[in-house]
Coordinates of C-alpha atoms in Angstrom, one line a residue:
Chain A
M1 CA 232.0 -112.2 133.8
K2 CA 233.6 -114.9 132.2
L3 CA 232.0 -114.5 128.7
F4 CA 232.8 -110.5 129.2
L5 CA 235.4 -110.8 129.4
S6 CA 236.9 -113.2 126.5
S7 CA 234.3 -111.0 124.2
L8 CA 235.8 -108.4 124.9
I9 CA 239.3 -110.5 124.4
K10 CA 238.3 -111.7 121.2
F11 CA 237.2 -108.2 120.1
S12 CA 240.0 -106.2 120.4
A13 CA 242.4 -109.0 119.0
F14 CA 240.5 -108.6 115.9
S15 CA 240.0 -105.1 116.2
F16 CA 243.5 -104.9 116.6
V17 CA 244.2 -107.3 112.6
G18 CA 241.0 -104.9 111.4
Y19 CA 242.7 -102.1 111.6
L20 CA 246.5 -102.2 110.5
F21 CA 244.4 -103.8 107.6
L22 CA 242.2 -100.3 106.7
V23 CA 245.6 -98.5 107.5
V24 CA 247.4 -100.8 104.5
F25 CA 244.5 -100.4 102.1
I26 CA 243.8 -97.0 102.6
G27 CA 247.3 -96.0 102.4
S28 CA 247.6 -98.7 99.7
T29 CA 244.3 -97.5 97.4
L30 CA 243.1 -94.4 98.4
P31 CA 244.5 -89.9 98.5
S32 CA 245.9 -89.3 100.7
Y33 CA 243.3 -86.8 101.6
F34 CA 241.3 -89.3 102.6
S35 CA 243.5 -89.9 106.1
P36 CA 244.2 -87.1 107.4
N37 CA 246.2 -89.4 110.7
M38 CA 248.2 -91.0 108.4
R39 CA 251.4 -89.2 107.1
F40 CA 253.5 -91.2 105.5
V41 CA 255.0 -89.5 102.8
R42 CA 257.6 -90.8 101.3
G43 CA 260.6 -88.0 99.1
M44 CA 259.1 -85.5 101.4
Y45 CA 260.2 -82.2 101.5
G46 CA 264.3 -81.8 102.8
H47 CA 265.3 -85.3 100.5
S48 CA 265.7 -87.2 103.6
H49 CA 265.0 -90.5 101.4
T50 CA 268.4 -89.3 98.9
R51 CA 270.1 -88.2 102.7
F52 CA 269.7 -91.2 105.0
K53 CA 270.6 -93.1 101.3
E54 CA 273.9 -91.8 100.3
A55 CA 274.3 -92.1 104.3
D56 CA 274.3 -96.1 103.7
E57 CA 276.4 -95.8 101.4
L58 CA 279.4 -94.0 103.3
D59 CA 281.5 -95.7 104.6
K60 CA 283.9 -92.3 106.6
V61 CA 283.6 -88.7 106.7
N62 CA 286.0 -86.0 108.3
T63 CA 283.3 -83.8 109.4
L64 CA 279.7 -84.6 110.2
I65 CA 276.5 -82.1 110.6
L66 CA 273.2 -82.9 112.5
G67 CA 270.7 -80.9 113.0
S68 CA 267.0 -79.0 111.7
S69 CA 266.6 -77.6 108.3
H70 CA 269.1 -75.0 108.9
A71 CA 271.5 -77.3 109.1
Y72 CA 270.8 -79.4 106.0
R73 CA 269.6 -75.8 104.5
G74 CA 272.8 -73.3 105.9
I75 CA 275.6 -75.6 106.1
D76 CA 277.0 -76.0 102.7
T77 CA 279.1 -79.3 102.9
R78 CA 280.8 -77.9 99.9
L79 CA 281.9 -75.0 101.3
I80 CA 283.0 -76.4 105.0
G81 CA 284.5 -80.3 103.3
S82 CA 287.5 -79.6 100.7
P83 CA 288.3 -83.4 98.7
D84 CA 290.7 -84.5 101.3
K85 CA 288.4 -83.4 104.3
T86 CA 284.6 -84.8 103.7
A87 CA 281.9 -83.1 105.0
F88 CA 279.1 -84.8 105.5
N89 CA 274.9 -83.1 106.6
L90 CA 272.5 -85.0 108.5
G91 CA 269.9 -82.6 108.8
S92 CA 266.3 -83.2 108.7
K93 CA 263.6 -82.2 109.2
A94 CA 262.2 -80.8 111.8
Q95 CA 265.2 -82.5 113.6
T96 CA 264.7 -82.4 116.9
P97 CA 267.5 -84.3 120.1
I98 CA 265.5 -86.4 120.4
H99 CA 265.4 -88.3 116.7
T100 CA 269.2 -86.9 115.9
E101 CA 269.8 -89.2 118.7
I102 CA 268.6 -91.7 116.6
L103 CA 270.6 -90.3 114.2
V104 CA 273.5 -91.0 116.2
Q105 CA 273.2 -93.9 116.8
R106 CA 272.7 -95.1 112.6
Y107 CA 275.6 -93.5 111.6
L108 CA 277.9 -92.2 114.4
T109 CA 280.0 -95.8 114.4
K110 CA 279.7 -95.5 111.1
L111 CA 281.1 -92.8 108.8
K112 CA 283.2 -91.8 112.4
P113 CA 283.4 -88.6 111.8
E114 CA 287.0 -86.6 113.4
L115 CA 284.7 -83.9 114.1
V116 CA 280.3 -83.2 114.6
I117 CA 278.7 -79.6 113.7
Y118 CA 275.1 -79.8 116.0
E119 CA 273.1 -77.4 114.8
I120 CA 271.0 -77.1 117.3
Y121 CA 268.6 -73.8 117.1
P122 CA 265.8 -73.7 120.4
W123 CA 262.6 -74.2 118.2
T124 CA 264.3 -78.1 118.2
F125 CA 263.8 -78.0 122.3
T126 CA 260.7 -76.6 123.0
S127 CA 258.8 -79.5 119.8
D128 CA 257.6 -82.5 121.0
G129 CA 259.3 -83.5 117.6
I130 CA 256.1 -85.5 115.2
E131 CA 256.8 -84.5 112.5
S132 CA 260.9 -85.7 112.6
T133 CA 259.3 -88.6 113.2
L134 CA 256.4 -89.0 110.3
D135 CA 260.4 -88.3 108.6
L136 CA 262.3 -90.5 109.8
M137 CA 259.1 -93.6 109.3
S138 CA 258.3 -92.1 105.5
N139 CA 262.7 -91.9 104.1
G140 CA 264.3 -94.4 106.8
P141 CA 263.9 -97.9 108.3
M142 CA 261.8 -98.3 111.1
D143 CA 263.8 -100.2 113.4
L144 CA 263.8 -100.3 116.7
P145 CA 264.8 -96.9 117.9
L146 CA 262.3 -95.0 116.5
A147 CA 259.6 -97.0 116.9
R148 CA 260.1 -96.7 120.7
I149 CA 259.2 -93.2 120.3
A150 CA 256.6 -93.5 117.9
L151 CA 255.4 -95.8 122.0
K152 CA 255.9 -92.7 123.6
Q153 CA 254.6 -89.7 121.3
K154 CA 250.8 -91.5 122.5
N155 CA 249.5 -89.6 118.6
P156 CA 247.5 -91.2 115.9
A157 CA 249.6 -90.5 113.1
V158 CA 252.5 -90.8 114.3
F159 CA 250.7 -94.8 114.9
N160 CA 249.0 -94.7 112.4
T161 CA 251.9 -93.8 109.4
A162 CA 254.3 -95.7 111.6
I163 CA 252.1 -99.4 111.0
Y164 CA 252.2 -98.1 107.1
A165 CA 255.8 -96.5 107.0
L166 CA 256.1 -101.3 108.9
Y167 CA 254.5 -102.8 106.0
R168 CA 255.8 -100.4 102.7
E169 CA 259.3 -102.2 104.0
K170 CA 258.2 -105.7 105.4
F171 CA 257.2 -106.3 101.2
G172 CA 259.6 -104.1 99.8
L173 CA 257.5 -101.5 97.9
D174 CA 260.2 -98.6 98.4
K175 CA 263.3 -100.2 97.2
E176 CA 262.8 -99.4 93.8
F177 CA 262.1 -95.7 95.1
K178 CA 264.8 -92.9 93.7
Q179 CA 262.9 -88.9 94.9
N180 CA 263.8 -86.7 92.0
I181 CA 267.4 -84.5 93.0
S182 CA 265.7 -81.7 92.2
E183 CA 262.1 -80.7 93.8
N184 CA 259.7 -77.8 94.1
N185 CA 262.7 -74.5 94.6
D186 CA 265.2 -77.7 95.9
T187 CA 268.4 -79.2 94.7
Y188 CA 270.5 -82.1 96.7
I189 CA 273.6 -81.7 96.8
P190 CA 275.5 -84.6 97.3
G191 CA 276.7 -84.9 100.3
G192 CA 273.8 -84.2 101.9
F193 CA 272.5 -80.0 101.5
V194 CA 269.2 -78.8 100.2
Q195 CA 270.5 -75.7 97.8
S196 CA 267.0 -73.5 97.2
S197 CA 266.7 -71.8 94.3
I198 CA 267.3 -68.2 95.5
H199 CA 264.5 -65.4 96.9
R200 CA 264.2 -63.0 99.3
F201 CA 262.3 -62.7 102.7
R202 CA 260.0 -59.6 102.8
N203 CA 261.1 -59.2 106.9
Q204 CA 258.8 -58.8 109.2
A205 CA 257.9 -57.3 113.5
H206 CA 257.4 -60.0 116.1
V207 CA 256.2 -59.2 118.7
N208 CA 258.6 -60.8 122.5
Q209 CA 258.3 -64.6 123.3
E210 CA 259.4 -67.3 125.0
W211 CA 260.7 -70.7 124.3
D212 CA 258.6 -73.5 125.4
F213 CA 261.6 -75.5 126.2
K214 CA 260.4 -79.5 127.2
P215 CA 263.1 -81.5 129.3
I216 CA 262.7 -84.9 127.1
Q217 CA 264.4 -82.6 124.1
F218 CA 267.5 -81.8 126.7
Q219 CA 267.6 -85.2 128.1
A220 CA 267.9 -86.7 124.3
F221 CA 270.7 -83.8 123.6
K222 CA 272.8 -85.0 126.6
R223 CA 272.5 -88.3 125.7
N224 CA 273.1 -87.2 122.2
M225 CA 276.6 -84.8 123.1
N226 CA 277.7 -88.5 125.2
L227 CA 277.4 -90.2 122.9
I228 CA 279.1 -87.8 120.5
E229 CA 282.3 -87.4 123.7
N230 CA 282.4 -91.5 124.2
S231 CA 283.0 -92.2 120.0
G232 CA 286.3 -89.6 120.1
A233 CA 284.9 -86.8 117.6
K234 CA 284.9 -83.2 118.8
C235 CA 281.3 -81.6 119.1
L236 CA 281.0 -78.1 118.1
L237 CA 278.0 -76.9 118.8
V238 CA 276.3 -74.2 117.0
Y239 CA 273.2 -72.1 116.3
S240 CA 272.4 -71.2 112.7
P241 CA 272.1 -67.5 112.0
I242 CA 267.7 -66.7 111.8
T243 CA 266.9 -62.5 110.8
S244 CA 267.7 -60.2 113.7
R245 CA 264.0 -59.8 113.9
R246 CA 263.0 -63.1 115.5
Y247 CA 265.8 -63.6 117.1
N248 CA 265.4 -60.8 119.1
S249 CA 261.7 -61.2 119.2
Y250 CA 263.1 -64.2 122.5
T251 CA 263.4 -63.2 125.8
N252 CA 264.5 -66.1 126.9
Q253 CA 267.2 -66.8 125.3
S254 CA 270.4 -66.1 127.8
I255 CA 268.9 -69.1 129.3
F256 CA 269.5 -71.3 126.1
D257 CA 273.2 -70.1 125.0
S258 CA 274.1 -70.7 129.2
I259 CA 272.2 -74.2 128.8
M260 CA 274.6 -74.9 125.7
N261 CA 277.7 -73.2 126.8
A262 CA 278.1 -75.9 130.4
S263 CA 277.3 -78.0 127.4
G264 CA 279.7 -78.0 125.0
T265 CA 282.1 -75.9 122.2
Y266 CA 279.1 -73.3 121.2
I267 CA 279.4 -70.3 119.5
D268 CA 275.5 -68.6 118.6
F269 CA 276.2 -67.0 115.2
N270 CA 273.4 -65.0 115.2
P271 CA 275.7 -61.8 116.8
L272 CA 278.9 -62.7 115.0
V273 CA 277.7 -62.5 110.8
E274 CA 276.4 -60.1 109.8
L275 CA 273.3 -60.7 107.1
D276 CA 270.5 -58.3 105.9
D277 CA 267.3 -59.8 106.4
S278 CA 265.9 -59.4 103.7
L279 CA 268.8 -59.9 101.8
H280 CA 270.5 -62.8 103.2
F281 CA 266.8 -64.7 104.3
S282 CA 263.7 -66.5 101.8
D283 CA 262.3 -66.7 105.7
S284 CA 262.0 -65.8 109.6
H285 CA 264.4 -68.2 109.8
H286 CA 265.9 -69.9 107.2
L287 CA 269.2 -68.4 105.5
N288 CA 269.2 -68.1 101.9
Q289 CA 272.0 -68.9 99.3
N290 CA 273.8 -65.7 99.2
G291 CA 273.4 -66.5 103.7
V292 CA 274.5 -69.4 103.3
E293 CA 277.7 -68.2 102.1
I294 CA 278.7 -66.0 104.2
Y295 CA 277.4 -68.0 107.0
N296 CA 279.8 -70.6 106.1
R297 CA 282.3 -68.1 105.1
K298 CA 282.6 -67.2 109.0
L299 CA 282.4 -70.9 109.9
V300 CA 285.6 -72.4 108.5
E301 CA 287.0 -68.9 110.6
V302 CA 285.5 -70.4 113.2
L303 CA 286.4 -74.1 112.7
S304 CA 290.5 -72.5 111.7
S305 CA 291.3 -71.1 115.1
I306 CA 288.7 -72.6 117.8
D307 CA 290.2 -74.9 121.0
F308 CA 287.5 -77.0 121.9
K309 CA 286.6 -77.1 125.7
T310 CA 287.7 -80.7 126.8
D311 CA 285.4 -82.5 129.3
H312 CA 287.5 -81.5 132.5
T313 CA 286.5 -78.0 131.4
R314 CA 282.9 -77.9 131.5
T315 CA 281.2 -76.7 133.6
P316 CA 278.8 -79.4 134.7
F317 CA 274.6 -78.7 133.9
F318 CA 271.6 -80.7 135.7
F319 CA 269.2 -79.2 132.9
S320 CA 266.1 -79.9 135.0
Q321 CA 267.3 -78.1 138.0
D322 CA 269.0 -75.7 136.0
L323 CA 266.3 -74.5 133.9
H324 CA 264.1 -74.2 136.5
E325 CA 266.4 -72.2 138.6
K326 CA 266.4 -69.6 134.9
N327 CA 262.2 -69.4 135.0
T328 CA 261.9 -69.1 138.4
Chain B
M1 CA 206.9 -69.5 133.7
R2 CA 208.3 -67.5 136.8
N3 CA 209.2 -71.4 137.4
I4 CA 210.8 -71.4 134.0
F5 CA 213.1 -68.8 133.7
I6 CA 214.9 -69.5 137.4
I7 CA 215.4 -73.2 135.9
F8 CA 216.8 -72.6 132.2
G9 CA 218.9 -69.6 133.8
V10 CA 220.4 -70.8 137.0
S11 CA 221.7 -74.0 134.0
G12 CA 223.1 -71.3 133.0
F13 CA 224.3 -70.2 135.8
W14 CA 225.8 -72.8 137.5
H15 CA 227.7 -73.6 134.3
G16 CA 230.0 -69.9 135.8
A17 CA 229.9 -66.8 136.4
N18 CA 229.5 -64.4 132.8
W19 CA 226.6 -63.3 131.1
T20 CA 227.5 -65.8 127.9
F21 CA 225.9 -68.1 130.5
I22 CA 223.4 -66.4 131.6
I23 CA 222.8 -65.3 128.0
W24 CA 222.1 -69.6 127.6
G25 CA 220.2 -70.8 129.7
L26 CA 217.1 -67.9 129.0
L27 CA 217.4 -68.1 125.1
N28 CA 216.7 -71.9 126.0
A29 CA 214.7 -71.1 128.5
I30 CA 212.3 -69.0 125.2
Y31 CA 212.5 -71.3 124.0
F32 CA 210.8 -73.7 125.8
L33 CA 208.1 -71.0 126.1
P34 CA 205.6 -71.6 123.1
L35 CA 205.3 -75.2 124.3
L36 CA 205.0 -74.1 127.9
L37 CA 201.8 -71.7 126.8
T38 CA 200.5 -74.2 124.3
K39 CA 200.0 -76.5 126.8
R40 CA 202.1 -78.6 124.5
N41 CA 205.4 -79.2 127.2
R42 CA 204.8 -83.4 127.5
A43 CA 203.9 -83.8 123.3
N44 CA 207.1 -84.2 121.9
L45 CA 209.0 -87.3 123.9
E46 CA 207.9 -89.8 121.6
V47 CA 211.3 -90.7 119.4
V48 CA 211.2 -89.1 116.6
A49 CA 209.5 -90.9 113.3
Q50 CA 209.2 -94.1 114.9
G51 CA 209.3 -97.5 113.6
K52 CA 209.3 -96.0 110.0
H53 CA 212.5 -95.6 107.9
L54 CA 213.2 -92.0 107.2
P55 CA 211.6 -89.3 108.7
S56 CA 208.7 -87.0 106.9
I57 CA 209.0 -83.4 105.7
L58 CA 208.1 -82.8 108.6
E59 CA 209.6 -83.5 110.7
I60 CA 213.1 -83.3 109.1
M61 CA 212.8 -79.1 109.5
Q62 CA 211.5 -80.1 113.0
M63 CA 214.9 -81.4 113.5
G64 CA 216.6 -78.3 111.9
R65 CA 214.6 -76.6 113.9
T66 CA 215.8 -77.5 117.5
F67 CA 219.5 -78.2 115.9
F68 CA 219.8 -74.1 114.1
L69 CA 218.3 -72.9 118.5
A70 CA 220.7 -75.1 119.9
V71 CA 223.5 -74.3 118.3
L72 CA 222.6 -69.9 117.8
A73 CA 222.5 -71.0 121.8
W74 CA 226.1 -72.6 122.5
I75 CA 227.0 -69.6 120.2
F76 CA 226.6 -67.3 123.8
F77 CA 227.1 -70.3 125.9
R78 CA 231.6 -70.5 123.5
S79 CA 232.1 -67.0 123.2
D80 CA 234.4 -66.0 125.9
N81 CA 232.2 -63.0 126.6
V82 CA 229.1 -61.7 125.3
S83 CA 230.0 -59.0 122.8
M84 CA 232.2 -62.2 121.2
A85 CA 228.9 -64.4 120.5
F86 CA 226.5 -60.9 118.4
D87 CA 230.5 -59.9 116.4
Y88 CA 229.8 -64.1 116.7
L89 CA 226.0 -64.1 115.5
S90 CA 227.2 -60.3 113.4
R91 CA 229.4 -62.8 110.0
I92 CA 227.1 -65.2 110.5
F93 CA 223.4 -63.5 109.5
S94 CA 225.9 -60.9 106.6
S95 CA 225.9 -61.1 103.1
S96 CA 228.5 -64.4 103.3
L97 CA 225.2 -66.0 103.9
F98 CA 224.0 -65.4 100.4
T99 CA 227.7 -67.1 99.8
V100 CA 229.0 -70.3 98.3
P101 CA 231.9 -71.0 101.1
D102 CA 235.2 -70.9 100.7
F103 CA 237.0 -74.0 102.4
K104 CA 240.3 -73.2 102.9
D105 CA 241.7 -77.1 102.5
K106 CA 238.0 -78.8 99.9
H107 CA 239.8 -82.2 100.9
M108 CA 238.9 -81.6 104.7
A109 CA 235.8 -79.9 103.9
F110 CA 234.5 -83.1 102.4
I111 CA 236.4 -85.5 104.6
T112 CA 233.8 -83.1 107.3
I113 CA 230.7 -83.9 105.1
L114 CA 231.2 -87.5 104.4
L115 CA 232.0 -88.2 108.4
I116 CA 229.6 -86.4 109.9
G117 CA 227.0 -87.8 106.8
F118 CA 228.0 -91.6 108.7
F119 CA 227.5 -90.7 112.2
I120 CA 224.2 -88.4 111.4
A121 CA 223.1 -92.2 109.0
V122 CA 224.1 -94.6 112.7
E123 CA 222.6 -92.5 114.8
W124 CA 219.6 -92.4 113.3
I125 CA 219.4 -95.7 112.5
G126 CA 220.4 -96.3 116.0
R127 CA 217.9 -93.4 118.0
E128 CA 215.5 -95.8 120.0
N129 CA 217.9 -97.3 121.8
Q130 CA 220.2 -95.6 124.4
F131 CA 223.2 -96.0 122.5
G132 CA 223.8 -95.2 118.6
I133 CA 225.2 -98.8 117.6
E134 CA 223.8 -100.2 120.2
H135 CA 222.2 -102.4 117.8
I136 CA 223.3 -101.8 114.6
L137 CA 223.3 -105.3 113.0
K138 CA 222.3 -106.9 116.0
K139 CA 221.3 -109.7 113.5
R140 CA 223.9 -109.1 111.0
A141 CA 226.5 -112.5 111.7
K142 CA 229.2 -111.6 114.7
F143 CA 232.4 -111.1 112.1
I144 CA 230.3 -108.0 110.0
R145 CA 228.7 -106.4 113.4
W146 CA 232.7 -107.0 114.9
S147 CA 233.6 -105.7 111.2
F148 CA 231.5 -102.3 111.3
F149 CA 233.0 -101.4 115.3
T150 CA 236.0 -101.8 113.8
F151 CA 235.5 -99.7 111.4
I152 CA 234.2 -96.7 113.4
I153 CA 237.3 -97.3 116.1
F154 CA 239.5 -96.6 112.4
L155 CA 237.7 -93.6 110.9
I156 CA 238.4 -92.0 114.8
G157 CA 242.1 -93.3 114.5
I158 CA 242.5 -92.1 110.8
C159 CA 240.1 -88.4 111.5
M160 CA 241.2 -87.5 114.9
K161 CA 242.3 -84.4 115.8
T162 CA 245.7 -83.8 117.4
E163 CA 247.4 -82.6 119.8
E164 CA 250.7 -81.2 117.9
T165 CA 253.2 -78.5 117.9
P166 CA 253.1 -76.5 115.2
F167 CA 254.6 -77.4 111.9
I168 CA 256.3 -74.1 111.7
Y169 CA 258.5 -75.7 109.0
F170 CA 255.6 -76.4 107.6
Q171 CA 258.1 -77.6 103.6
F172 CA 260.8 -77.2 105.1

């Protein structure tokens, strides 16, 4: 028994080191298709790398935008901000609340915004967040909060990517890396916005469906709201427009709306902005630049007239009970 | 013969109250019949190509035939209902059988074939033992043996299927 335990411990240590070596070796030498569960792509879609670098060099902004691709592709900082009222879009690929929390911890105190526009697409509350974790690992620093998420997600692709990202960071292999401003059909606009070349969407029918929310995302969302509130910034929760067919296909949208309304100043722009599903969208849930301009004009109009809810005007909510009661 | 059908039929039914399982069991009974009728049902108990490095052509064909029949029966085992199984079979045995497979992800197909080849090789080398890797590289230095085991763990970690929320944001 003693010999068995001794061998087991020795082999575990050996295989751990060997595994790290193999991940680094395969990641450095072979094309990515040889390692399907190692998804390190520096400078991938969404320009997160360029955005985080720009954010690192900023001192202060007036308006900070958070959220998924609906934020960085839907809220144009050239339209929202002005020379004396700067805006920065910190949206990132499939950013879920647990990842927003990491970015808020990294940048909120540094950028000291007076207003936070927090784009909350319901899908991000249903996601396990693997895609966003991989994006943050590939394009930003591997800090402790990100490592904690990686451990919680218990996903081999996340573990392997974390190992490889850490290796590249520690050896400074991407110090000189600079992502092209224009890639495929996307152009990165300083300020964090990504402008796509205009193409239209051939509308499609959607069968009725339900959002399958994950409590862990709402818990992170609540922490994010507390962090923003404690920083002294005002916060506007926005649901950017998606195609009406897709929007109307969700049968439990009202649950989400009521939770958001109870959490802060929330505006669902879907019923507020008149958009055409084909002319103003590039796919079923992303606006094209024509749609962005119409949406952003409305957003500016709302921002100039809105009364933000203060702490005492909000309805307190407890996510798990709230969702449970409304589901049953 | 009656008992064989009863045993395999009950084995199928034991997996679930569905005709698919019963057909799976009965197919296995049918596969067994030629051996029973020719009284050779105890003739194939030894390890294939024992003591040899490679199988003969006949042995390769025998293994291929067994694999093919087992997989054919599993179509019934895996299907939700009998008509789905027949639909699946009709698609397999259509003209598509004589066309070059059109892999959506050619790289993935290549990796999958490599992995299948590797694990078949491991199983073949270790076929005389209870577990495929039980005695592989046993005479080699511990460092080499442990490196091999670590490589297998790595292959699993780097290629295993992972459970994730579908990437509706792909490319976004």
